C-alpha cells in the first residue's frame, strides 16, 4: 500500500475551497446547506495525487467535478423534498448556480477532453434519474443498475479521462453500497425511501399500500432483497481493496469504515427489537 503523508492536507484544503464556492450566504438563508460528498472528493484527490499533476491541477479538477456533483445532488433534492414553491425555485437556482461555477472552472482550464467526459457522465446520471423517478424500469436489477449509475457515472467518466479505468467497478460498487445503506436507514427509521418504494411495487401486489403500512413480513422481505445487493457489493469491495492502485491510508480507512456500516438483516432486527 502506498503511503501518502500529505493526502489529508490536500483533501482538507480542497474541501475548504469547495465550501467557499458553494456556501453562498444568500442561498443558505433559504435552502438547506448543500451536502459535499467527502468520500467522492477523497476518491478524486487520491486518484490524481499519484499522477503527474500539479497541486493546482488536482485542485481545479477536483473542484470542477465536485461542483457538478453538488449541482446534480441539489437538483435531485427537489424531487425528494416537501418544500414550498419559493424554496423549490431557489433550490433550482442553487443547482444552476453550482453548474455555472463548474462550467466556468472547466472553461478556464481549456481541457476539452475533460469537458466531454464529464458531460457524458452528467448525461448518464440524468438519464438514469429519469428512469428511476418515472419508474421506467424492467425489474429490480434494472433499478439497482440505475442507482449505481446515478451514484457513480460522474466519477467513472473522470477516471476514464485519466486512463485509470481499474477504478471504475470499485467506484461503482462503493457508492452504490453507500447509497443502499442510506436508503435502508431511511426505510427503517422513516419509511420514506425511494428505492424501497420501487422495490415494494415490484414485489408486493397491492399497489396502493404505503411502505409505512407494510406488515413485518413485507418489511423483512424488502430488507432481504436490499441486503442481497449490499452483500454482493461488500464482497466486491473487500476483494478490490487489495487490487486498487493509489490506495492511501486515509482512503483505505474510510472505505473500511463504510463497509463496516452494513449490518446483515438478522443483526438489524435484533437491534430494532
C-alpha positions in Angstrom: 0.0 0.0 0.0 1.3 3.5 -0.9 1.5 5.9 2.0 0.9 9.5 1.1 1.6 11.6 4.1 0.2 14.8 2.6 -3.1 13.4 1.2 -5.1 14.6 4.3 -3.9 18.2 3.9 -4.6 18.3 0.2 -8.1 16.8 0.8 -8.8 19.3 3.6 -7.6 22.3 1.6 -9.6 21.4 -1.5 -12.7 20.7 0.6 -12.5 24.1 2.2 -12.2 25.7 -1.2 -15.3 23.8 -2.5 -17.2 25.0 0.6 -16.2 28.6 -0.1 -17.7 28.2 -3.6 -21.0 26.6 -2.7 -21.9 28.1 0.7 -23.3 31.2 -0.8 -24.6 33.4 2.1 -27.8 34.4 0.3 -28.8 30.9 -0.8 -28.1 29.4 2.6 -30.7 31.7 4.1 -33.4 30.0 2.0 -32.2 26.4 1.1 -30.7 23.6 3.0 -26.9 23.6 3.2 -25.5 21.7 0.2 -24.1 18.3 1.0 -20.5 17.8 -0.1 -19.8 14.1 -0.5 -16.4 13.9 1.1 -15.9 10.3 0.0 -16.2 11.3 -3.6 -13.8 14.2 -3.1 -11.3 11.8 -1.4 -11.5 9.4 -4.3 -10.8 12.2 -6.7 -7.9 13.5 -4.8 -6.5 10.0 -4.3 -6.6 9.2 -7.9 -4.9 12.4 -9.1 -2.3 12.5 -6.3 -0.3 9.7 -7.9 -0.5 11.1 -11.4 1.9 13.7 -12.8 -0.3 16.6 -11.9 0.5 19.8 -10.1 -1.4 20.7 -6.9 -3.3 23.4 -8.8 -4.4 20.9 -11.4 -5.6 18.5 -8.7 -7.5 21.3 -7.0 -9.1 22.6 -10.2 -10.2 19.1 -11.5 -11.4 18.1 -8.0 -13.4 21.3 -7.6 -15.0 21.2 -11.0 -16.1 17.6 -10.6 -17.4 18.2 -7.1 -19.3 21.3 -8.2 -21.2 19.5 -10.9 -21.8 16.6 -8.4 -23.3 19.1 -5.9 -25.4 20.6 -8.7 -26.8 17.2 -9.6 -27.4 16.4 -5.9 -29.1 19.7 -5.4 -31.5 19.3 -8.3 -32.3 15.7 -7.1 -33.2 17.1 -3.7 -36.1 19.0 -5.3 -37.7 15.7 -6.2 -37.4 14.3 -2.7 -38.2 17.3 -0.5 -41.5 18.6 0.5 -40.9 22.3 0.1 -42.9 25.3 -0.8 -42.7 26.8 -4.3 -40.4 29.6 -3.4 -37.9 27.3 -1.8 -38.2 24.9 -4.7 -37.4 27.7 -7.2 -34.4 28.8 -5.1 -33.1 25.2 -4.9 -33.3 25.0 -8.7 -31.4 28.3 -9.0 -28.8 27.0 -6.5 -28.3 23.9 -8.6 -27.9 26.1 -11.7 -25.5 28.4 -9.8 -23.2 25.5 -8.9 -23.4 24.2 -12.5 -22.4 27.7 -13.7 -19.3 27.6 -11.4 -18.4 24.2 -12.7 -18.6 25.3 -16.4 -16.5 28.4 -15.7 -13.8 26.5 -14.0 -13.7 23.9 -16.8 -13.7 26.6 -19.5 -10.8 28.3 -17.7 -8.9 25.0 -17.7 -9.4 24.6 -21.5 -9.4 20.9 -21.1 -11.8 19.9 -23.9 -11.5 16.1 -23.2 -12.4 16.5 -19.5 -15.4 18.7 -20.5 -16.6 16.0 -22.9 -16.2 13.1 -20.4 -17.9 14.9 -17.5 -20.7 15.9 -19.9 -21.2 12.3 -20.7 -21.3 11.5 -17.0 -23.9 14.2 -16.4 -26.0 12.8 -19.3 -25.8 9.2 -17.9 -26.8 10.4 -14.4 -29.8 12.3 -15.7 -31.0 9.5 -17.9 -30.9 7.1 -15.0 -32.6 9.5 -12.7 -35.5 9.8 -15.2 -35.7 6.0 -15.4 -36.0 5.8 -11.6 -38.3 8.8 -10.9 -40.6 7.9 -13.8 -40.3 4.3 -12.8 -39.4 3.2 -16.3 -37.6 0.1 -15.1 -37.7 -3.6 -16.1 -37.2 -5.1 -12.7 -35.2 -5.0 -9.5 -31.8 -5.5 -11.3 -32.7 -2.5 -13.6 -33.5 -0.4 -10.5 -30.2 -1.3 -8.9 -28.2 -0.6 -12.1 -29.8 2.8 -12.4 -29.0 3.6 -8.7 -25.4 2.6 -9.3 -25.1 4.8 -12.4 -26.7 7.7 -10.7 -24.2 7.5 -7.8 -21.0 6.8 -9.9 -21.2 7.9 -13.5 -19.5 11.2 -13.0 -16.5 9.7 -11.2 -16.3 6.8 -13.6 -16.0 9.3 -16.5 -13.5 11.2 -14.6 -11.3 8.1 -14.1 -11.7 7.2 -17.7 -10.4 10.6 -18.7 -7.2 9.9 -16.8 -6.9 6.3 -18.1 -7.3 4.7 -14.7 -10.2 2.5 -15.6 -9.3 -0.1 -12.9 -11.1 2.2 -10.5 -14.4 2.1 -12.4 -16.1 -1.0 -11.0 -14.8 -0.3 -7.5 -16.2 3.3 -7.6 -19.5 2.0 -8.9 -19.8 -0.6 -6.1 -18.6 1.7 -3.4 -21.1 4.5 -4.0 -23.9 2.1 -4.8 -23.2 0.4 -1.5 -23.2 3.7 0.3 -26.5 4.8 -1.3 -28.2 1.5 -0.4 -27.1 1.9 3.2 -28.7 5.3 3.2 -31.9 4.0 1.6 -32.1 1.1 4.1 -31.7 3.5 7.0 -34.4 5.8 5.6 -36.7 2.8 5.2 -36.1 1.5 8.8 -36.2 4.9 10.5 -38.8 6.9 8.5 -40.4 4.7 5.9 -39.8 7.1 3.0 -37.1 5.5 0.9 -37.3 6.0 -2.9 -35.5 2.7 -3.5 -37.8 0.7 -1.1 -40.9 2.3 -2.6 -39.9 1.0 -6.0 -38.9 -2.4 -4.5 -42.4 -2.6 -3.0 -44.0 -2.0 -6.3 -42.0 -4.8 -7.9 -42.6 -7.4 -5.1 -46.0 -6.6 -3.4 -49.2 -7.0 -5.4 -51.1 -4.3 -3.5 -50.0 -1.1 -5.4 -52.0 1.2 -3.1 -50.2 0.0 0.1 -47.8 2.6 1.5 -44.4 1.4 2.6 -45.1 2.9 6.1 -48.0 0.4 6.4 -46.3 -2.8 5.4 -46.5 -5.9 7.6 -43.4 -7.1 9.5 -43.0 -9.9 6.9 -43.3 -7.5 4.0 -40.7 -5.2 5.5 -38.4 -8.1 6.1 -38.8 -9.3 2.5 -37.7 -5.9 1.2 -34.8 -5.8 3.6 -33.7 -9.2 2.4 -33.6 -8.0 -1.2 -31.6 -4.9 -0.2 -29.2 -6.9 1.9 -28.6 -9.3 -1.0 -27.3 -6.4 -3.1 -25.3 -5.0 -0.2 -23.7 -8.3 0.5 -22.7 -8.7 -3.1 -21.1 -5.2 -3.3 -19.4 -5.7 0.0 -17.6 -8.8 -1.2 -16.5 -7.0 -4.3 -15.2 -4.1 -2.3 -13.3 -6.3 0.1 -11.6 -8.1 -2.8 -10.9 -4.9 -4.6 -9.1 -3.3 -1.7 -6.0 -5.4 -2.4 -6.1 -4.6 -6.1 -6.6 -0.8 -6.3 -3.8 1.5 -7.4 -3.0 4.7 -5.5 -4.7 3.4 -2.3 -3.5 5.5 0.6 -4.1 5.0 4.3 -6.8 7.7 4.6 -8.8 6.3 1.7 -8.4 2.7 2.9 -9.6 3.6 6.4 -12.7 5.4 5.0 -13.6 2.5 2.7 -13.4 0.0 5.5 -15.5 2.3 7.7 -18.2 2.4 5.0 -18.1 -1.4 4.6 -18.4 -1.9 8.3 -21.6 0.2 8.4 -23.5 -2.7 6.8 -25.2 -4.9 9.3 -27.0 -8.0 8.0 -30.7 -8.3 8.4 -30.6 -10.6 11.4 -28.5 -8.0 13.4 -30.7 -5.2 12.3 -33.8 -6.9 13.5 -32.2 -7.8 16.9 -31.3 -4.1 17.4 -34.7 -2.8 16.4 -36.4 -5.4 18.5 
